[in-house]
Short mmCIF file of C-alpha atoms in Angstrom, two decimals:
data_model
loop_
_atom_site.label_atom_id
_atom_site.label_comp_id
_atom_site.label_asym_id
_atom_site.label_seq_id
_atom_site.Cartn_x
_atom_site.Cartn_y
_atom_site.Cartn_z
CA UNK A 1 7.00 -3.64 31.66
CA UNK A 2 7.23 -4.75 28.03
CA UNK A 3 8.67 -8.27 27.96
CA UNK A 4 9.77 -10.49 25.09
CA UNK A 5 6.89 -12.84 25.94
CA UNK A 6 4.34 -10.01 25.65
CA UNK A 7 5.76 -8.93 22.30
CA UNK A 8 5.71 -12.51 21.01
CA UNK A 9 2.09 -12.81 22.14
CA UNK A 10 1.28 -9.52 20.44
CA UNK A 11 2.92 -10.53 17.17
CA UNK A 12 1.13 -13.87 17.30
CA UNK A 13 -2.19 -12.04 17.34
CA UNK A 14 -0.97 -9.31 15.00
CA UNK A 15 0.44 -11.76 12.47
CA UNK A 16 -2.04 -10.60 9.86
CA UNK A 17 -0.11 -7.32 9.71
CA UNK A 18 3.25 -8.89 8.98
CA UNK A 19 3.89 -7.45 5.53
CA UNK A 20 4.66 -9.83 2.75
CA UNK A 21 4.51 -8.66 -0.84
CA UNK A 22 3.94 -10.08 -4.25
CA UNK A 23 3.63 -8.85 -7.81
CA UNK A 24 0.54 -9.79 -9.79
CA UNK A 25 0.97 -9.57 -13.54
CA UNK A 26 -2.70 -10.44 -14.09
CA UNK A 27 -5.52 -8.72 -12.27
CA UNK A 28 -7.92 -11.60 -12.91
CA UNK A 29 -7.00 -13.29 -9.63
CA UNK A 30 -9.15 -10.79 -7.71
CA UNK A 31 -12.01 -10.85 -10.13
CA UNK A 32 -11.90 -7.21 -11.21
CA UNK A 33 -10.53 -8.10 -14.62
CA UNK A 34 -8.01 -5.67 -15.98
CA UNK A 35 -8.60 -7.08 -19.42
CA UNK A 36 -12.24 -6.03 -19.19
CA UNK A 37 -11.31 -2.59 -17.84
CA UNK A 38 -8.74 -2.19 -20.61
CA UNK A 39 -11.26 -3.17 -23.27
CA UNK A 40 -13.72 -0.47 -22.22
CA UNK A 41 -11.72 2.33 -23.86
CA UNK A 42 -8.18 0.91 -24.23
CA UNK A 43 -6.76 3.37 -21.70
CA UNK A 44 -4.82 0.96 -19.47
CA UNK A 45 -1.59 -0.55 -20.81
CA UNK A 46 -2.22 -3.95 -22.42
CA UNK A 47 0.87 -5.48 -20.79
CA UNK A 48 0.80 -4.35 -17.17
CA UNK A 49 2.30 -5.25 -13.81
CA UNK A 50 0.42 -4.77 -10.56
CA UNK A 51 2.07 -4.51 -7.15
CA UNK A 52 0.02 -6.25 -4.46
CA UNK A 53 0.91 -5.30 -0.88
CA UNK A 54 -0.34 -7.21 2.14
CA UNK A 55 -2.24 -4.71 4.27
CA UNK A 56 -4.67 -1.99 3.29
CA UNK A 57 -3.93 1.70 2.80
CA UNK A 58 -5.08 2.32 6.38
CA UNK A 59 -2.15 0.13 7.53
CA UNK A 60 0.35 2.58 6.01
CA UNK A 61 1.75 0.32 3.29
CA UNK A 62 1.72 3.35 0.93
CA UNK A 63 2.12 7.04 1.76
CA UNK A 64 -1.45 8.19 1.11
CA UNK A 65 -3.76 10.53 2.99
CA UNK A 66 -6.05 8.64 5.36
CA UNK A 67 -8.52 11.39 6.29
CA UNK A 68 -10.69 10.77 3.21
CA UNK A 69 -11.08 7.04 3.86
CA UNK A 70 -14.23 5.51 5.27
CA UNK A 71 -13.70 3.56 8.48
CA UNK A 72 -13.68 -0.23 8.02
CA UNK A 73 -13.31 -2.53 11.02
CA UNK A 74 -11.45 -5.82 10.88
CA UNK A 75 -13.83 -8.57 11.93
CA UNK A 76 -16.94 -6.50 11.26
CA UNK A 77 -16.28 -5.53 7.62
CA UNK A 78 -13.33 -7.66 6.47
CA UNK A 79 -10.89 -10.38 7.52
CA UNK A 80 -7.81 -9.70 5.36
CA UNK A 81 -6.72 -6.51 3.60
CA UNK A 82 -4.50 -5.73 0.63
CA UNK A 83 -3.39 -2.73 -1.41
CA UNK A 84 -3.14 -3.06 -5.18
CA UNK A 85 -1.21 -0.49 -7.22
CA UNK A 86 -2.57 -0.40 -10.79
CA UNK A 87 -0.46 1.52 -13.34
CA UNK A 88 -2.59 3.75 -15.57
CA UNK A 89 0.56 4.93 -17.36
CA UNK A 90 4.08 3.52 -17.54
CA UNK A 91 7.41 5.16 -18.32
CA UNK A 92 10.50 2.99 -18.74
CA UNK A 93 13.91 4.63 -18.78
CA UNK A 94 16.73 3.07 -16.77
CA UNK A 95 19.53 4.94 -18.56
CA UNK A 96 19.21 8.28 -16.78
CA UNK A 97 17.52 9.76 -13.70
CA UNK A 98 13.84 10.60 -14.19
CA UNK A 99 13.24 14.36 -14.06
CA UNK A 100 9.75 15.35 -12.89
CA UNK A 101 7.96 18.70 -13.07
CA UNK A 102 8.12 19.94 -9.48
CA UNK A 103 7.88 23.67 -10.23
CA UNK A 104 4.31 23.88 -8.92
CA UNK A 105 4.60 21.39 -6.07
CA UNK A 106 6.03 20.77 -2.64
CA UNK A 107 8.90 18.32 -2.25
CA UNK A 108 7.98 14.68 -2.87
CA UNK A 109 5.18 15.80 -5.19
CA UNK A 110 4.91 16.51 -8.89
CA UNK A 111 2.61 17.42 -11.73
CA UNK A 112 2.76 15.10 -14.73
CA UNK A 113 2.59 16.52 -18.24
CA UNK A 114 1.53 14.16 -21.00
CA UNK A 115 4.17 15.77 -23.20
CA UNK A 116 6.35 12.90 -22.00
CA UNK A 117 4.12 10.50 -23.94
CA UNK A 118 3.15 9.97 -27.57
CA UNK A 119 0.15 11.49 -29.33
CA UNK A 120 -1.85 8.28 -28.98
CA UNK A 121 -1.51 8.34 -25.20
CA UNK A 122 -2.49 12.02 -25.07
CA UNK A 123 -5.56 11.33 -27.19
CA UNK A 124 -6.69 8.45 -24.94
CA UNK A 125 -6.20 10.28 -21.66
CA UNK A 126 -6.96 13.96 -22.43
CA UNK A 127 -10.41 13.63 -20.78
CA UNK A 128 -8.57 12.76 -17.53
CA UNK A 129 -6.35 15.84 -17.67
CA UNK A 130 -6.42 19.46 -16.62
CA UNK A 131 -5.58 21.74 -19.55
CA UNK A 132 -3.21 24.71 -19.50
CA UNK A 133 -3.06 27.01 -22.54
CA UNK A 134 0.18 28.92 -22.95
CA UNK A 135 0.69 32.38 -24.41
CA UNK A 136 2.46 30.94 -27.45
CA UNK A 137 -0.67 28.94 -28.32
CA UNK A 138 0.58 25.58 -27.10
CA UNK A 139 -1.68 23.39 -24.98
CA UNK A 140 -0.36 21.30 -22.13
CA UNK A 141 -2.28 18.36 -20.68
CA UNK A 142 -1.56 17.55 -17.03
CA UNK A 143 -2.54 14.07 -15.87
CA UNK A 144 -5.11 14.61 -13.10
CA UNK A 145 -5.12 12.16 -10.16
CA UNK A 146 -8.71 13.01 -9.23
CA UNK A 147 -10.02 12.60 -12.77
CA UNK A 148 -8.08 9.35 -13.23
CA UNK A 149 -9.57 8.03 -9.96
CA UNK A 150 -13.07 9.01 -11.11
CA UNK A 151 -12.55 7.23 -14.45
CA UNK A 152 -11.13 4.15 -12.74
CA UNK A 153 -14.03 3.91 -10.28
CA UNK A 154 -16.58 4.23 -13.10
CA UNK A 155 -14.74 1.59 -15.16
CA UNK A 156 -14.50 -0.87 -12.26
CA UNK A 157 -18.19 -0.36 -11.49
CA UNK A 158 -19.09 -1.20 -15.09
CA UNK A 159 -16.89 -4.31 -15.06
CA UNK A 160 -18.31 -5.54 -11.77
CA UNK A 161 -21.83 -4.97 -13.04
CA UNK A 162 -21.09 -7.08 -16.13
CA UNK A 163 -19.51 -9.83 -14.02
CA UNK A 164 -22.57 -9.98 -11.78
CA UNK A 165 -24.84 -10.27 -14.80
CA UNK A 166 -22.89 -13.32 -16.01
CA UNK A 167 -21.58 -15.04 -12.86
CA UNK A 168 -18.92 -17.70 -13.26
CA UNK A 169 -18.35 -20.61 -10.95
CA UNK A 170 -15.61 -19.89 -8.43
CA UNK A 171 -15.72 -16.10 -8.70
CA UNK A 172 -15.83 -14.26 -5.35
CA UNK A 173 -18.92 -12.35 -4.29
CA UNK A 174 -18.64 -8.56 -4.48
CA UNK A 175 -19.90 -7.31 -1.13
CA UNK A 176 -18.96 -3.63 -1.31
CA UNK A 177 -17.45 -1.13 -3.76
CA UNK A 178 -16.69 2.39 -2.55
CA UNK A 179 -14.64 5.33 -3.71
CA UNK A 180 -12.61 6.88 -0.89
CA UNK A 181 -11.01 10.00 -2.30
CA UNK A 182 -8.69 8.69 -5.03
CA UNK A 183 -8.79 5.09 -3.73
CA UNK A 184 -11.31 2.42 -4.74
CA UNK A 185 -12.09 -0.01 -1.92
CA UNK A 186 -13.61 -3.39 -2.76
CA UNK A 187 -14.65 -6.05 -0.26
CA UNK A 188 -14.92 -9.55 -1.72
CA UNK A 189 -16.44 -12.64 -0.19
CA UNK A 190 -13.93 -15.41 -0.88
CA UNK A 191 -15.20 -18.67 0.51
CA UNK A 192 -15.76 -18.00 4.21
CA UNK A 193 -13.44 -14.96 4.25
CA UNK A 194 -13.90 -11.32 3.32
CA UNK A 195 -11.00 -9.59 1.61
CA UNK A 196 -10.59 -5.82 1.43
CA UNK A 197 -8.69 -4.53 -1.60
CA UNK A 198 -7.70 -0.86 -1.69
CA UNK A 199 -7.04 -0.27 -5.37
CA UNK A 200 -4.85 2.72 -6.22
CA UNK A 201 -4.37 4.03 -9.78
CA UNK A 202 -0.72 5.05 -10.18
CA UNK A 203 1.89 6.10 -12.73
CA UNK A 204 4.72 3.57 -12.88
CA UNK A 205 8.34 4.48 -13.64
CA UNK A 206 11.35 2.28 -14.22
CA UNK A 207 14.52 3.91 -13.01
CA UNK A 208 15.03 6.46 -10.25
CA UNK A 209 13.88 10.09 -9.79
CA UNK A 210 16.52 12.80 -10.07
CA UNK A 211 15.25 14.43 -6.86
CA UNK A 212 16.31 11.31 -4.92
CA UNK A 213 19.72 10.86 -6.55
CA UNK A 214 21.65 12.24 -3.57
CA UNK A 215 20.11 9.56 -1.33
CA UNK A 216 22.00 6.92 -3.32
CA UNK A 217 25.31 8.57 -2.43
CA UNK A 218 24.82 8.02 1.31
CA UNK A 219 25.65 4.92 3.37
CA UNK A 220 22.64 2.76 4.26
CA UNK A 221 21.87 -0.28 6.39
CA UNK A 222 21.10 -2.36 3.31
CA UNK A 223 24.52 -1.82 1.71
CA UNK A 224 26.06 -5.21 0.92
CA UNK A 225 22.84 -7.09 1.72
CA UNK A 226 20.94 -6.33 -1.49
CA UNK A 227 22.12 -4.67 -4.67
CA UNK A 228 21.46 -1.07 -5.60
CA UNK A 229 19.77 -2.33 -8.75
CA UNK A 230 17.18 -4.12 -6.60
CA UNK A 231 16.49 -0.97 -4.60
CA UNK A 232 16.16 1.48 -7.50
CA UNK A 233 14.26 -0.72 -9.94
CA UNK A 234 11.34 1.70 -10.07
CA UNK A 235 9.01 4.12 -8.32
CA UNK A 236 5.45 5.39 -8.59
CA UNK A 237 3.38 8.54 -8.59
CA UNK A 238 0.35 7.95 -6.35
CA UNK A 239 -2.80 10.12 -6.26
CA UNK A 240 -2.13 12.29 -3.20
CA UNK A 241 -1.25 15.95 -2.87
CA UNK A 242 0.77 18.01 -0.43
CA UNK A 243 -0.77 19.96 2.44
CA UNK A 244 -1.28 23.09 0.29
CA UNK A 245 -1.18 21.41 -3.13
CA UNK A 246 -3.79 21.25 -5.88
CA UNK A 247 -5.66 17.94 -5.66
CA UNK A 248 -6.55 17.99 -9.35
CA UNK A 249 -2.93 18.15 -10.51
CA UNK A 250 -0.53 16.95 -7.85
CA UNK A 251 0.84 13.41 -7.46
CA UNK A 252 3.03 12.09 -4.65
CA UNK A 253 6.23 10.10 -5.17
CA UNK A 254 6.03 6.58 -3.75
CA UNK A 255 8.88 4.12 -3.29
CA UNK A 256 6.70 1.14 -2.41
CA UNK A 257 8.67 -1.21 -4.66
CA UNK A 258 11.95 -0.20 -3.02
CA UNK A 259 10.46 -0.63 0.45
CA UNK A 260 9.59 -4.23 -0.43
CA UNK A 261 13.29 -4.87 -1.04
CA UNK A 262 14.51 -2.97 2.04
CA UNK A 263 12.30 -5.00 4.34
CA UNK A 264 14.36 -8.07 3.49
CA UNK A 265 17.19 -6.47 5.46
CA UNK A 266 15.26 -5.63 8.65
CA UNK A 267 15.64 -8.00 11.59
CA UNK A 268 12.63 -9.95 12.82
CA UNK A 269 12.89 -8.43 16.31
CA UNK A 270 12.72 -4.89 14.92
CA UNK A 271 9.76 -5.86 12.74
CA UNK A 272 8.03 -7.25 15.84
CA UNK A 273 8.57 -3.94 17.60
CA UNK A 274 7.31 -2.02 14.58
CA UNK A 275 4.12 -4.08 14.35
CA UNK A 276 3.48 -3.69 18.08
CA UNK A 277 4.11 0.06 17.98
CA UNK A 278 1.84 0.45 14.98
CA UNK A 279 -0.94 -1.48 16.71
CA UNK A 280 -0.70 0.89 19.67
CA UNK A 281 -0.58 4.22 17.82
CA UNK A 282 -2.59 3.57 14.64
CA UNK A 283 -5.85 4.78 16.22
CA UNK A 284 -4.47 6.70 19.16
CA UNK A 285 -2.80 9.32 16.94
CA UNK A 286 -5.10 9.23 13.90
CA UNK A 287 -7.36 12.11 14.98
CA UNK A 288 -6.77 14.93 14.52
CA UNK A 289 -4.73 14.03 11.47
CA UNK A 290 -1.05 13.97 12.38
CA UNK A 291 0.83 10.67 12.49
CA UNK A 292 0.15 7.83 10.06
CA UNK A 293 1.60 4.31 10.07
CA UNK A 294 3.73 5.38 7.10
CA UNK A 295 5.49 7.97 9.29
CA UNK A 296 6.33 5.22 11.75
CA UNK A 297 7.71 3.08 8.92
CA UNK A 298 9.96 5.95 7.82
CA UNK A 299 11.26 6.36 11.38
CA UNK A 300 12.06 2.65 11.51
CA UNK A 301 14.10 2.90 8.29
CA UNK A 302 16.00 5.91 9.66
CA UNK A 303 16.70 3.94 12.84
CA UNK A 304 18.15 1.13 10.73
CA UNK A 305 20.57 3.61 9.14
CA UNK A 306 21.46 5.21 12.48
CA UNK A 307 21.97 2.22 14.79
CA UNK A 308 24.76 -0.41 14.62
CA UNK A 309 23.86 -3.52 12.64
CA UNK A 310 24.99 -5.89 15.43
CA UNK A 311 22.67 -4.10 17.87
CA UNK A 312 19.66 -4.36 15.53
CA UNK A 313 20.40 -8.04 14.97
CA UNK A 314 19.82 -8.94 18.65
CA UNK A 315 16.93 -11.41 18.66
CA UNK A 316 15.82 -10.62 22.22
CA UNK A 317 15.84 -6.81 21.90
CA UNK A 318 12.30 -6.38 20.54
CA UNK A 319 11.13 -4.68 23.75
CA UNK A 320 14.08 -2.24 23.57
CA UNK A 321 13.22 -1.49 19.95
CA UNK A 322 9.58 -0.82 20.81
CA UNK A 323 10.56 1.77 23.42
CA UNK A 324 13.05 3.26 20.97
CA UNK A 325 10.38 3.66 18.27
CA UNK A 326 8.05 5.37 20.75
CA UNK A 327 10.88 7.73 21.76
CA UNK A 328 11.71 8.46 18.10
CA UNK A 329 8.06 9.17 17.42
CA UNK A 330 7.88 11.55 20.38
CA UNK A 331 11.04 13.32 19.21
CA UNK A 332 9.69 13.73 15.67
CA UNK A 333 6.39 15.07 16.96
CA UNK A 334 7.84 17.63 19.35
CA UNK A 335 10.23 18.91 16.69
CA UNK A 336 7.68 18.63 13.86
CA UNK A 337 10.35 16.83 11.86
CA UNK A 338 10.00 13.51 10.03
CA UNK A 339 12.15 13.39 6.88
CA UNK A 340 11.04 11.20 4.03
CA UNK A 341 13.51 8.30 3.96
CA UNK A 342 14.22 8.55 0.23
CA UNK A 343 14.00 12.36 -0.07
CA UNK A 344 15.32 13.62 3.31
CA UNK A 345 14.83 17.27 2.39
CA UNK A 346 11.07 16.61 2.49
CA UNK A 347 9.73 17.03 6.04
CA UNK A 348 6.45 15.12 6.29
CA UNK A 349 5.37 16.83 9.53
CA UNK A 350 6.15 20.49 8.85
CA UNK A 351 2.47 21.39 8.39
CA UNK A 352 1.38 20.33 11.90
CA UNK A 353 0.01 22.98 14.25
CA UNK A 354 1.46 23.44 17.73
CA UNK A 355 -1.90 22.47 19.23
CA UNK A 356 -1.96 19.14 17.37
CA UNK A 357 1.67 18.44 18.26
CA UNK A 358 1.10 19.01 21.97
CA UNK A 359 -2.10 16.92 21.99
CA UNK A 360 -0.38 13.90 20.44
CA UNK A 361 2.79 14.39 22.48
CA UNK A 362 0.71 14.05 25.64
CA UNK A 363 -0.91 10.89 24.29
CA UNK A 364 2.51 9.42 23.50
CA UNK A 365 3.78 10.31 26.97
CA UNK A 366 0.93 8.25 28.37
CA UNK A 367 1.93 5.31 26.16
CA UNK A 368 5.60 5.65 27.13
CA UNK A 369 4.74 5.57 30.83
CA UNK A 370 3.04 2.17 30.49
CA UNK A 371 3.57 0.65 27.03
CA UNK A 372 2.76 -2.86 28.23
CA UNK A 373 -0.79 -1.89 29.19
CA UNK A 374 -1.40 -0.18 25.85
CA UNK A 375 -0.03 -3.24 24.04
CA UNK A 376 -2.34 -5.54 26.00
CA UNK A 377 -5.27 -3.32 25.02
CA UNK A 378 -4.26 -3.58 21.34
CA UNK A 379 -4.06 -7.37 21.69
CA UNK A 380 -7.56 -7.50 23.19
CA UNK A 381 -8.92 -5.46 20.27
CA UNK A 382 -7.39 -7.93 17.82
CA UNK A 383 -8.73 -10.89 19.75
CA UNK A 384 -12.22 -9.37 19.68
CA UNK A 385 -11.98 -8.84 15.92
CA UNK A 386 -10.80 -12.43 15.42
CA UNK A 387 -13.66 -13.77 17.55
CA UNK A 388 -16.14 -11.77 15.48
CA UNK A 389 -14.63 -13.10 12.26
CA UNK A 390 -14.89 -16.71 13.46
CA UNK A 391 -18.47 -16.16 14.58
CA UNK A 392 -19.47 -14.69 11.22
CA UNK A 393 -17.74 -17.56 9.41
CA UNK A 394 -19.52 -20.08 11.65
CA UNK A 395 -22.88 -18.49 10.90
CA UNK A 396 -22.09 -18.48 7.19
CA UNK A 397 -21.17 -22.17 7.21
CA UNK A 398 -24.35 -23.16 9.06
CA UNK A 399 -26.69 -21.27 6.72
CA UNK A 400 -25.22 -23.02 3.64
CA UNK A 401 -26.73 -20.49 1.25
CA UNK A 402 -24.99 -20.76 -2.15
CA UNK A 403 -23.29 -17.59 -3.33
CA UNK A 404 -25.02 -15.95 -6.29
CA UNK A 405 -21.62 -16.03 -8.01
CA UNK A 406 -21.12 -19.77 -7.63
CA UNK A 407 -23.91 -21.50 -9.64
CA UNK A 408 -24.73 -23.72 -6.65
CA UNK A 409 -22.78 -26.84 -5.71
CA UNK A 410 -19.75 -26.17 -3.52
CA UNK A 411 -20.01 -22.39 -3.20
CA UNK A 412 -16.80 -20.49 -4.00
CA UNK A 413 -14.65 -23.58 -3.48
CA UNK A 414 -12.28 -23.16 -6.48
CA UNK A 415 -11.53 -19.52 -5.70
CA UNK A 416 -11.22 -20.27 -1.99
CA UNK A 417 -8.47 -22.75 -2.83
CA UNK A 418 -6.76 -20.13 -4.98
CA UNK A 419 -6.94 -17.54 -2.20
CA UNK A 420 -5.50 -19.98 0.34
CA UNK A 421 -2.75 -21.08 -2.05
CA UNK A 422 -1.76 -17.49 -2.75
CA UNK A 423 -1.77 -16.66 0.97
CA UNK A 424 0.46 -19.70 1.63
CA UNK A 425 2.93 -18.68 -1.08
CA UNK A 426 3.10 -15.08 0.19
CA UNK A 427 3.70 -16.27 3.76
CA UNK A 428 6.39 -18.80 2.79
CA UNK A 429 8.25 -16.45 0.44
CA UNK A 430 8.65 -13.09 2.20
CA UNK A 431 10.02 -10.32 0.04
CA UNK A 432 9.92 -12.34 -3.19
CA UNK A 433 8.04 -11.46 -6.35
CA UNK A 434 5.11 -13.82 -6.83
CA UNK A 435 3.26 -13.70 -10.13
CA UNK A 436 -0.09 -15.34 -10.73
CA UNK A 437 -1.11 -16.21 -14.27
CA UNK A 438 -4.78 -17.01 -14.72
CA UNK A 439 -6.93 -17.75 -17.73
CA UNK A 440 -9.91 -15.39 -17.24
CA UNK A 441 -12.17 -18.05 -18.77
CA UNK A 442 -11.09 -20.68 -16.21
CA UNK A 443 -9.91 -19.31 -12.87
CA UNK A 444 -9.58 -22.82 -11.39
CA UNK A 445 -6.19 -23.56 -13.05
CA UNK A 446 -3.72 -20.85 -12.01
CA UNK A 447 0.03 -20.95 -12.67
CA UNK A 448 2.51 -19.37 -10.27
CA UNK A 449 5.99 -17.89 -10.63
CA UNK A 450 8.22 -17.14 -7.64
CA UNK A 451 11.03 -14.87 -8.80
CA UNK A 452 12.16 -16.69 -11.97
CA UNK A 453 10.85 -20.18 -11.16
CA UNK A 454 7.57 -21.43 -12.59
CA UNK A 455 5.36 -24.20 -11.21
#
């Protein structure tokens, strides 16, 4: 039986997955310096805004394909994980819905023609485009997610190489840099901790896509709790294609910024249930590829719309919510139907084979018959990872070998303080925008802004 005490214990151990979010307007705080990347060939926007999400791509914080990612284990490879969305291009138009070119794509996906941009932008990015010549002699450049990812990985590698040639006191140690499909994964040694950053090149839009306009006309659980302006402040194109799409041309719509706002309106007991359910199914249903944590997140948002607000607000109903999420997941699997929350006409499970559906349905039936035992198993896995992390940190502290990035003395101490300060701010200010302003020549004196307040 799943009890409130078991769920509280689970969430205590799973607290690292409780999603808080912040916006970084300077990339220098995780030493891959955007200024240095921008200076390589002036491709990136000079004034840029980066969305930092607590939790890596594997945790489902963004709707990306997980089958191309290398397997990293918490405790063995990293201690904390984040996802950073880095705009390669920006379009700002709040006055009318954004119309995307979806003629060649499945729902929730789009090609992006650089005709929307000026000649200077086309000239800078044409080497990261696929080219289509028309009968009338015109040439169209389509922004390619795979080519952009290749360029970004090469640029980051160059920057990291330069940083390592001229180490600065307080800069974290780069332990690993890998390209996983269109995602660049970097593991940094920050003091005694290892941080995994999944860096995703995106296209950033202000405003709202025309294909999702009808969603705004419906009633939602967040009505009256936050403003529509907060929800529709912007969206992204992320480098992922549909099941039968062309990887070189197709981008996927992402509403990560909106999801940050919606999470303010979700009760703590439902979030506990979501984290527990995710911990149970994240590996159980990952192979063969079928259900991702992002699917579970979408089901939770639909449940918020469907169920009465006073029911969802019950503080001691976390166990009920966990069983409900498992039942919703089973229902979606059997019917091969999981609508995207923002674009309901897009079914994210329609490509699944009957064989895969039945395999995962049987696994879920096993979970539903004894969810408490599966939750205890997930807790034990987390405990083991935490013990391994503490052991590695203990070994690191006893060896006292200075980091090659730290110039001796107190290794990594300034940046360790920064990391801890940022983690404290994110934890104490859930759902708020936190900006970090850092002088790249002196990372020891950061300035912070929470919403519109500076300190």
